[in-house]
């Protein structure tokens, strides 16, 4: 039933959101490997079992967030929303239906307002394209609810600015790929800081992501989750506000 609001965690940073009858996919990556590393957990839904997709949101150009072999296999005729600077790559690969946005810019599709918001990160796909395209997060407003897909980010002051502009209900927040922290902290938030960011956003529900699929750093999925639970308990936050999803699990 498409008219219901649901979201499903496929794995890593890939979610299927069904809002106002629109199927939205974030950072779709079904790749079995990332560099030399094998994927640690299978995607929660097989690619061939996915519904037709209306919108695809890309947070930035890193390979664990933008995988063209995956995009090739999506059904439907999705509209691609990408950070400024990435559209030319999509056109080169033969995708016509592409809108690129800068931070704080908005678009609208089928009654859903989409906003591209800042993140603290970087991007690169080859030797000579360092930071030639942007990175950030996506906010979806349906009129009833507001969802915030954070993308990849380090902890930064932007969360407070985002909270000033949006009343966020559900936030899809990265918690993994932060070790070694002296090196990774600038671009990947750790579990404790992700909880701090959640509180600054004044959001209602925290859904963790970006852990457990690929070994992108020295930490692993179970360790990131353990630290998240510990930080949550230390601050005595309401248990029902933390939604740790199983792969393929749908929240309605």
PDB file of C-alpha atoms in Angstrom:
ATOM      1  CA  UNK A   1       0.000   0.000   0.000  1.00  0.00           C
ATOM      2  CA  UNK A   2       1.780   3.069  -1.284  1.00  0.00           C
ATOM      3  CA  UNK A   3      -0.245   5.717   0.518  1.00  0.00           C
ATOM      4  CA  UNK A   4       1.182   4.758   3.907  1.00  0.00           C
ATOM      5  CA  UNK A   5       4.370   6.344   5.207  1.00  0.00           C
ATOM      6  CA  UNK A   6       7.043   3.675   5.674  1.00  0.00           C
ATOM      7  CA  UNK A   7      10.800   3.393   5.710  1.00  0.00           C
ATOM      8  CA  UNK A   8      12.958   0.309   5.271  1.00  0.00           C
ATOM      9  CA  UNK A   9      16.667  -0.100   5.970  1.00  0.00           C
ATOM     10  CA  UNK A  10      18.341  -1.973   3.116  1.00  0.00           C
ATOM     11  CA  UNK A  11      21.808  -1.633   4.671  1.00  0.00           C
ATOM     12  CA  UNK A  12      24.659   0.853   5.042  1.00  0.00           C
ATOM     13  CA  UNK A  13      23.148   4.231   3.983  1.00  0.00           C
ATOM     14  CA  UNK A  14      20.468   2.772   1.728  1.00  0.00           C
ATOM     15  CA  UNK A  15      16.860   3.323   2.803  1.00  0.00           C
ATOM     16  CA  UNK A  16      13.610   2.934   0.924  1.00  0.00           C
ATOM     17  CA  UNK A  17      11.167   5.635   2.021  1.00  0.00           C
ATOM     18  CA  UNK A  18       7.557   5.519   0.912  1.00  0.00           C
ATOM     19  CA  UNK A  19       6.057   8.976   1.402  1.00  0.00           C
ATOM     20  CA  UNK A  20       2.792  10.231  -0.114  1.00  0.00           C
ATOM     21  CA  UNK A  21       2.822   7.284  -2.502  1.00  0.00           C
ATOM     22  CA  UNK A  22       6.339   8.162  -3.712  1.00  0.00           C
ATOM     23  CA  UNK A  23       9.170   5.614  -3.538  1.00  0.00           C
ATOM     24  CA  UNK A  24      12.426   7.287  -2.510  1.00  0.00           C
ATOM     25  CA  UNK A  25      15.801   5.558  -2.332  1.00  0.00           C
ATOM     26  CA  UNK A  26      18.797   7.055  -0.504  1.00  0.00           C
ATOM     27  CA  UNK A  27      22.407   6.322  -1.558  1.00  0.00           C
ATOM     28  CA  UNK A  28      21.525   3.024  -3.285  1.00  0.00           C
ATOM     29  CA  UNK A  29      24.440   0.583  -3.026  1.00  0.00           C
ATOM     30  CA  UNK A  30      23.993  -3.152  -3.519  1.00  0.00           C
ATOM     31  CA  UNK A  31      27.681  -3.740  -4.343  1.00  0.00           C
ATOM     32  CA  UNK A  32      29.087  -7.034  -3.023  1.00  0.00           C
ATOM     33  CA  UNK A  33      32.517  -5.497  -2.491  1.00  0.00           C
ATOM     34  CA  UNK A  34      33.979  -2.122  -1.622  1.00  0.00           C
ATOM     35  CA  UNK A  35      37.589  -1.892  -2.764  1.00  0.00           C
ATOM     36  CA  UNK A  36      39.325  -5.051  -1.513  1.00  0.00           C
ATOM     37  CA  UNK A  37      36.700  -5.730   1.153  1.00  0.00           C
ATOM     38  CA  UNK A  38      33.770  -8.084   0.776  1.00  0.00           C
ATOM     39  CA  UNK A  39      30.392  -6.849   1.950  1.00  0.00           C
ATOM     40  CA  UNK A  40      29.843  -8.137   5.515  1.00  0.00           C
ATOM     41  CA  UNK A  41      26.050  -8.318   5.477  1.00  0.00           C
ATOM     42  CA  UNK A  42      23.669  -8.947   2.596  1.00  0.00           C
ATOM     43  CA  UNK A  43      21.280  -6.109   1.654  1.00  0.00           C
ATOM     44  CA  UNK A  44      17.944  -6.372   3.473  1.00  0.00           C
ATOM     45  CA  UNK A  45      16.008  -6.568   0.199  1.00  0.00           C
ATOM     46  CA  UNK A  46      17.353  -8.099  -3.002  1.00  0.00           C
ATOM     47  CA  UNK A  47      17.701  -5.601  -5.825  1.00  0.00           C
ATOM     48  CA  UNK A  48      15.332  -7.572  -8.047  1.00  0.00           C
ATOM     49  CA  UNK A  49      12.647  -7.460  -5.332  1.00  0.00           C
ATOM     50  CA  UNK A  50      12.674  -3.661  -5.116  1.00  0.00           C
ATOM     51  CA  UNK A  51       9.592  -1.685  -6.192  1.00  0.00           C
ATOM     52  CA  UNK A  52       9.737   0.919  -8.962  1.00  0.00           C
ATOM     53  CA  UNK A  53      11.655   3.940  -7.732  1.00  0.00           C
ATOM     54  CA  UNK A  54      10.503   7.556  -8.228  1.00  0.00           C
ATOM     55  CA  UNK A  55      13.342   9.471  -6.579  1.00  0.00           C
ATOM     56  CA  UNK A  56      16.970   8.646  -5.862  1.00  0.00           C
ATOM     57  CA  UNK A  57      18.865  10.874  -3.432  1.00  0.00           C
ATOM     58  CA  UNK A  58      22.679  10.898  -3.494  1.00  0.00           C
ATOM     59  CA  UNK A  59      24.469  12.450  -0.506  1.00  0.00           C
ATOM     60  CA  UNK A  60      27.928  12.534  -2.134  1.00  0.00           C
ATOM     61  CA  UNK A  61      30.141  10.785  -4.638  1.00  0.00           C
ATOM     62  CA  UNK A  62      32.026   8.255  -2.492  1.00  0.00           C
ATOM     63  CA  UNK A  63      31.695   4.730  -3.870  1.00  0.00           C
ATOM     64  CA  UNK A  64      29.891   3.396  -0.799  1.00  0.00           C
ATOM     65  CA  UNK A  65      27.129   5.975  -1.490  1.00  0.00           C
ATOM     66  CA  UNK A  66      27.087   6.209  -5.278  1.00  0.00           C
ATOM     67  CA  UNK A  67      27.296   2.914  -7.163  1.00  0.00           C
ATOM     68  CA  UNK A  68      26.439   3.156 -10.858  1.00  0.00           C
ATOM     69  CA  UNK A  69      26.130  -0.642 -11.368  1.00  0.00           C
ATOM     70  CA  UNK A  70      23.335  -0.531  -8.748  1.00  0.00           C
ATOM     71  CA  UNK A  71      21.608   2.458 -10.371  1.00  0.00           C
ATOM     72  CA  UNK A  72      21.599   0.640 -13.709  1.00  0.00           C
ATOM     73  CA  UNK A  73      19.436  -2.097 -12.225  1.00  0.00           C
ATOM     74  CA  UNK A  74      16.771   0.103 -10.599  1.00  0.00           C
ATOM     75  CA  UNK A  75      13.290  -0.133 -12.112  1.00  0.00           C
ATOM     76  CA  UNK A  76      10.891   2.750 -12.718  1.00  0.00           C
ATOM     77  CA  UNK A  77      12.181   6.020 -14.159  1.00  0.00           C
ATOM     78  CA  UNK A  78      13.716   7.673 -11.105  1.00  0.00           C
ATOM     79  CA  UNK A  79      14.509  11.348 -10.820  1.00  0.00           C
ATOM     80  CA  UNK A  80      18.043  11.706  -9.429  1.00  0.00           C
ATOM     81  CA  UNK A  81      18.808  14.426  -6.888  1.00  0.00           C
ATOM     82  CA  UNK A  82      22.529  15.012  -6.487  1.00  0.00           C
ATOM     83  CA  UNK A  83      24.884  17.527  -4.844  1.00  0.00           C
ATOM     84  CA  UNK A  84      26.147  20.407  -6.996  1.00  0.00           C
ATOM     85  CA  UNK A  85      28.987  19.231  -9.219  1.00  0.00           C
ATOM     86  CA  UNK A  86      27.813  15.637  -9.682  1.00  0.00           C
ATOM     87  CA  UNK A  87      25.281  16.155 -12.463  1.00  0.00           C
ATOM     88  CA  UNK A  88      27.897  16.131 -15.236  1.00  0.00           C
ATOM     89  CA  UNK A  89      29.026  12.633 -14.189  1.00  0.00           C
ATOM     90  CA  UNK A  90      25.419  11.407 -14.329  1.00  0.00           C
ATOM     91  CA  UNK A  91      24.902  12.944 -17.771  1.00  0.00           C
ATOM     92  CA  UNK A  92      28.117  11.343 -18.968  1.00  0.00           C
ATOM     93  CA  UNK A  93      26.796   7.978 -17.805  1.00  0.00           C
ATOM     94  CA  UNK A  94      23.568   8.545 -19.728  1.00  0.00           C
ATOM     95  CA  UNK A  95      21.194   9.663 -16.957  1.00  0.00           C
ATOM     96  CA  UNK A  96      19.013  12.565 -18.118  1.00  0.00           C
ATOM     97  CA  UNK A  97      16.637  12.986 -15.226  1.00  0.00           C
ATOM     98  CA  UNK A  98      19.007  14.744 -12.820  1.00  0.00           C
ATOM     99  CA  UNK A  99      18.632  17.784 -10.553  1.00  0.00           C
ATOM    100  CA  UNK A 100      21.634  19.130  -8.669  1.00  0.00           C
ATOM    101  CA  UNK A 101      21.318  21.303  -5.580  1.00  0.00           C
ATOM    102  CA  UNK A 102      23.590  23.418  -3.412  1.00  0.00           C
ATOM    103  CA  UNK A 103      23.270  23.632   0.363  1.00  0.00           C
ATOM    104  CA  UNK A 104      19.945  25.110   1.524  1.00  0.00           C
ATOM    105  CA  UNK A 105      18.404  24.791  -1.936  1.00  0.00           C
ATOM    106  CA  UNK A 106      15.038  23.082  -2.315  1.00  0.00           C
ATOM    107  CA  UNK A 107      12.995  21.233  -4.886  1.00  0.00           C
ATOM    108  CA  UNK A 108       9.551  19.688  -4.997  1.00  0.00           C
ATOM    109  CA  UNK A 109       8.349  16.430  -6.486  1.00  0.00           C
ATOM    110  CA  UNK A 110       4.850  14.974  -6.225  1.00  0.00           C
ATOM    111  CA  UNK A 111       3.956  16.966  -3.131  1.00  0.00           C
ATOM    112  CA  UNK A 112       7.182  16.277  -1.250  1.00  0.00           C
ATOM    113  CA  UNK A 113       9.510  19.164  -0.428  1.00  0.00           C
ATOM    114  CA  UNK A 114      13.170  18.231  -0.674  1.00  0.00           C
ATOM    115  CA  UNK A 115      15.963  20.284   0.878  1.00  0.00           C
ATOM    116  CA  UNK A 116      19.707  19.778   0.526  1.00  0.00           C
ATOM    117  CA  UNK A 117      21.457  20.655   3.794  1.00  0.00           C
ATOM    118  CA  UNK A 118      25.122  20.941   4.818  1.00  0.00           C
ATOM    119  CA  UNK A 119      27.346  18.196   6.164  1.00  0.00           C
ATOM    120  CA  UNK A 120      31.002  18.163   7.090  1.00  0.00           C
ATOM    121  CA  UNK A 121      32.651  15.747   4.696  1.00  0.00           C
ATOM    122  CA  UNK A 122      34.664  15.508   1.472  1.00  0.00           C
ATOM    123  CA  UNK A 123      34.421  13.560  -1.757  1.00  0.00           C
ATOM    124  CA  UNK A 124      36.505  11.937  -4.439  1.00  0.00           C
ATOM    125  CA  UNK A 125      36.069   9.212  -7.067  1.00  0.00           C
ATOM    126  CA  UNK A 126      39.323   9.367  -8.995  1.00  0.00           C
ATOM    127  CA  UNK A 127      42.769  10.907  -8.795  1.00  0.00           C
ATOM    128  CA  UNK A 128      41.814  14.302 -10.140  1.00  0.00           C
ATOM    129  CA  UNK A 129      38.308  15.042  -8.863  1.00  0.00           C
ATOM    130  CA  UNK A 130      38.993  15.774  -5.193  1.00  0.00           C
ATOM    131  CA  UNK A 131      36.054  17.827  -3.848  1.00  0.00           C
ATOM    132  CA  UNK A 132      34.891  18.821  -7.334  1.00  0.00           C
ATOM    133  CA  UNK A 133      31.356  17.963  -6.267  1.00  0.00           C
ATOM    134  CA  UNK A 134      29.470  18.744  -3.082  1.00  0.00           C
ATOM    135  CA  UNK A 135      28.189  16.585  -0.216  1.00  0.00           C
ATOM    136  CA  UNK A 136      25.370  16.939   2.273  1.00  0.00           C
ATOM    137  CA  UNK A 137      22.135  15.563   3.664  1.00  0.00           C
ATOM    138  CA  UNK A 138      18.553  15.471   2.430  1.00  0.00           C
ATOM    139  CA  UNK A 139      15.400  16.548   4.218  1.00  0.00           C
ATOM    140  CA  UNK A 140      11.958  15.395   3.100  1.00  0.00           C
ATOM    141  CA  UNK A 141       8.767  17.149   4.162  1.00  0.00           C
ATOM    142  CA  UNK A 142       5.400  15.576   3.440  1.00  0.00           C
ATOM    143  CA  UNK A 143       3.245  18.121   5.263  1.00  0.00           C
ATOM    144  CA  UNK A 144       2.677  15.592   8.065  1.00  0.00           C
ATOM    145  CA  UNK A 145       6.236  14.504   8.785  1.00  0.00           C
ATOM    146  CA  UNK A 146       9.825  15.565   8.248  1.00  0.00           C
ATOM    147  CA  UNK A 147      12.630  13.086   7.637  1.00  0.00           C
ATOM    148  CA  UNK A 148      16.336  13.941   7.625  1.00  0.00           C
ATOM    149  CA  UNK A 149      18.815  11.663   5.860  1.00  0.00           C
ATOM    150  CA  UNK A 150      22.159  12.916   7.159  1.00  0.00           C
ATOM    151  CA  UNK A 151      24.492  11.311   4.586  1.00  0.00           C
ATOM    152  CA  UNK A 152      28.126  11.198   5.743  1.00  0.00           C
ATOM    153  CA  UNK A 153      29.329  13.829   8.162  1.00  0.00           C
ATOM    154  CA  UNK A 154      31.645  14.637  10.986  1.00  0.00           C
ATOM    155  CA  UNK A 155      30.192  16.321  14.062  1.00  0.00           C
ATOM    156  CA  UNK A 156      29.767  20.039  13.251  1.00  0.00           C
ATOM    157  CA  UNK A 157      27.812  23.168  14.163  1.00  0.00           C
ATOM    158  CA  UNK A 158      25.514  22.663  11.187  1.00  0.00           C
ATOM    159  CA  UNK A 159      23.118  20.482  13.190  1.00  0.00           C
ATOM    160  CA  UNK A 160      21.980  23.476  15.227  1.00  0.00           C
ATOM    161  CA  UNK A 161      21.453  25.520  12.047  1.00  0.00           C
ATOM    162  CA  UNK A 162      19.399  22.728  10.527  1.00  0.00           C
ATOM    163  CA  UNK A 163      17.301  22.520  13.691  1.00  0.00           C
ATOM    164  CA  UNK A 164      16.560  26.254  13.428  1.00  0.00           C
ATOM    165  CA  UNK A 165      15.005  25.747   9.990  1.00  0.00           C
ATOM    166  CA  UNK A 166      13.307  22.375  10.291  1.00  0.00           C
ATOM    167  CA  UNK A 167      11.233  20.464  12.839  1.00  0.00           C
ATOM    168  CA  UNK A 168      12.598  16.988  12.304  1.00  0.00           C
ATOM    169  CA  UNK A 169      10.638  13.881  13.226  1.00  0.00           C
ATOM    170  CA  UNK A 170      12.960  11.086  12.124  1.00  0.00           C
ATOM    171  CA  UNK A 171      16.687  11.312  11.515  1.00  0.00           C
ATOM    172  CA  UNK A 172      18.718   8.656   9.666  1.00  0.00           C
ATOM    173  CA  UNK A 173      22.071   9.156  11.371  1.00  0.00           C
ATOM    174  CA  UNK A 174      25.473   7.614  10.529  1.00  0.00           C
ATOM    175  CA  UNK A 175      27.316   5.973  13.427  1.00  0.00           C
ATOM    176  CA  UNK A 176      30.126   3.942  11.772  1.00  0.00           C
ATOM    177  CA  UNK A 177      33.496   4.334  10.029  1.00  0.00           C
ATOM    178  CA  UNK A 178      34.990   6.571  12.729  1.00  0.00           C
ATOM    179  CA  UNK A 179      38.175   4.659  13.723  1.00  0.00           C
ATOM    180  CA  UNK A 180      40.981   5.704  13.963  1.00  0.00           C
ATOM    181  CA  UNK A 181      39.298   8.794  15.351  1.00  0.00           C
ATOM    182  CA  UNK A 182      42.244  11.158  15.070  1.00  0.00           C
ATOM    183  CA  UNK A 183      41.993  10.659  11.316  1.00  0.00           C
ATOM    184  CA  UNK A 184      38.293  10.022  10.748  1.00  0.00           C
ATOM    185  CA  UNK A 185      36.581  12.402  13.198  1.00  0.00           C
ATOM    186  CA  UNK A 186      36.515  15.321  10.771  1.00  0.00           C
ATOM    187  CA  UNK A 187      34.443  13.424   8.221  1.00  0.00           C
ATOM    188  CA  UNK A 188      32.745  10.581  10.135  1.00  0.00           C
ATOM    189  CA  UNK A 189      30.772  11.145  13.309  1.00  0.00           C
ATOM    190  CA  UNK A 190      31.263   8.657  16.162  1.00  0.00           C
ATOM    191  CA  UNK A 191      28.329   7.112  18.080  1.00  0.00           C
ATOM    192  CA  UNK A 192      28.586   9.465  21.072  1.00  0.00           C
ATOM    193  CA  UNK A 193      28.629  12.586  18.890  1.00  0.00           C
ATOM    194  CA  UNK A 194      25.778  11.255  16.779  1.00  0.00           C
ATOM    195  CA  UNK A 195      23.629  11.217  19.929  1.00  0.00           C
ATOM    196  CA  UNK A 196      24.743  14.771  20.710  1.00  0.00           C
ATOM    197  CA  UNK A 197      23.784  15.784  17.165  1.00  0.00           C
ATOM    198  CA  UNK A 198      20.384  14.096  17.562  1.00  0.00           C
ATOM    199  CA  UNK A 199      19.714  16.150  20.696  1.00  0.00           C
ATOM    200  CA  UNK A 200      20.749  19.362  18.941  1.00  0.00           C
ATOM    201  CA  UNK A 201      18.401  18.530  16.082  1.00  0.00           C
ATOM    202  CA  UNK A 202      15.546  18.104  18.620  1.00  0.00           C
ATOM    203  CA  UNK A 203      14.339  15.206  16.500  1.00  0.00           C
ATOM    204  CA  UNK A 204      11.904  12.593  17.777  1.00  0.00           C
ATOM    205  CA  UNK A 205      13.364   9.353  16.404  1.00  0.00           C
ATOM    206  CA  UNK A 206      16.978   8.263  15.850  1.00  0.00           C
ATOM    207  CA  UNK A 207      17.592   5.584  13.189  1.00  0.00           C
ATOM    208  CA  UNK A 208      21.279   4.562  12.975  1.00  0.00           C
ATOM    209  CA  UNK A 209      22.943   3.768   9.630  1.00  0.00           C
ATOM    210  CA  UNK A 210      26.366   3.548   7.942  1.00  0.00           C
ATOM    211  CA  UNK A 211      27.583   0.565   9.920  1.00  0.00           C
ATOM    212  CA  UNK A 212      27.790  -3.171   9.499  1.00  0.00           C
ATOM    213  CA  UNK A 213      27.867  -3.466   5.674  1.00  0.00           C
ATOM    214  CA  UNK A 214      31.422  -2.567   4.702  1.00  0.00           C
ATOM    215  CA  UNK A 215      34.621  -2.469   6.671  1.00  0.00           C
ATOM    216  CA  UNK A 216      35.456   1.116   5.714  1.00  0.00           C
ATOM    217  CA  UNK A 217      37.525   1.848   8.802  1.00  0.00           C
ATOM    218  CA  UNK A 218      38.967   0.066  11.829  1.00  0.00           C
ATOM    219  CA  UNK A 219      35.634  -0.231  13.622  1.00  0.00           C
ATOM    220  CA  UNK A 220      32.901  -2.788  12.985  1.00  0.00           C
ATOM    221  CA  UNK A 221      29.115  -2.754  13.151  1.00  0.00           C
ATOM    222  CA  UNK A 222      28.602  -4.424  16.558  1.00  0.00           C
ATOM    223  CA  UNK A 223      31.120  -2.092  18.225  1.00  0.00           C
ATOM    224  CA  UNK A 224      29.464   1.040  16.818  1.00  0.00           C
ATOM    225  CA  UNK A 225      26.069  -0.184  18.045  1.00  0.00           C
ATOM    226  CA  UNK A 226      27.407  -1.046  21.493  1.00  0.00           C
ATOM    227  CA  UNK A 227      28.810   2.472  21.832  1.00  0.00           C
ATOM    228  CA  UNK A 228      25.543   3.958  20.613  1.00  0.00           C
ATOM    229  CA  UNK A 229      23.496   2.041  23.219  1.00  0.00           C
ATOM    230  CA  UNK A 230      25.959   3.002  25.942  1.00  0.00           C
ATOM    231  CA  UNK A 231      25.810   6.712  25.035  1.00  0.00           C
ATOM    232  CA  UNK A 232      22.007   6.533  24.893  1.00  0.00           C
ATOM    233  CA  UNK A 233      21.785   4.898  28.347  1.00  0.00           C
ATOM    234  CA  UNK A 234      24.355   7.248  29.882  1.00  0.00           C
ATOM    235  CA  UNK A 235      22.126  10.184  28.964  1.00  0.00           C
ATOM    236  CA  UNK A 236      19.010   8.277  30.106  1.00  0.00           C
ATOM    237  CA  UNK A 237      17.234   9.003  26.825  1.00  0.00           C
ATOM    238  CA  UNK A 238      13.836   7.389  26.178  1.00  0.00           C
ATOM    239  CA  UNK A 239      14.345   3.906  24.724  1.00  0.00           C
ATOM    240  CA  UNK A 240      11.452   4.270  22.301  1.00  0.00           C
ATOM    241  CA  UNK A 241      13.176   7.181  20.529  1.00  0.00           C
ATOM    242  CA  UNK A 242      16.009   4.927  19.344  1.00  0.00           C
ATOM    243  CA  UNK A 243      15.015   2.658  16.437  1.00  0.00           C
ATOM    244  CA  UNK A 244      17.805   0.239  15.592  1.00  0.00           C
ATOM    245  CA  UNK A 245      16.546  -1.539  12.484  1.00  0.00           C
ATOM    246  CA  UNK A 246      17.300  -5.031  11.306  1.00  0.00           C
ATOM    247  CA  UNK A 247      18.342  -5.309   7.663  1.00  0.00           C
ATOM    248  CA  UNK A 248      15.178  -5.299   5.585  1.00  0.00           C
ATOM    249  CA  UNK A 249      13.048  -4.130   8.502  1.00  0.00           C
ATOM    250  CA  UNK A 250      10.202  -1.737   7.702  1.00  0.00           C
ATOM    251  CA  UNK A 251       8.802   0.883  10.068  1.00  0.00           C
ATOM    252  CA  UNK A 252       5.249   2.060   9.416  1.00  0.00           C
TER     253      UNK A 252
END
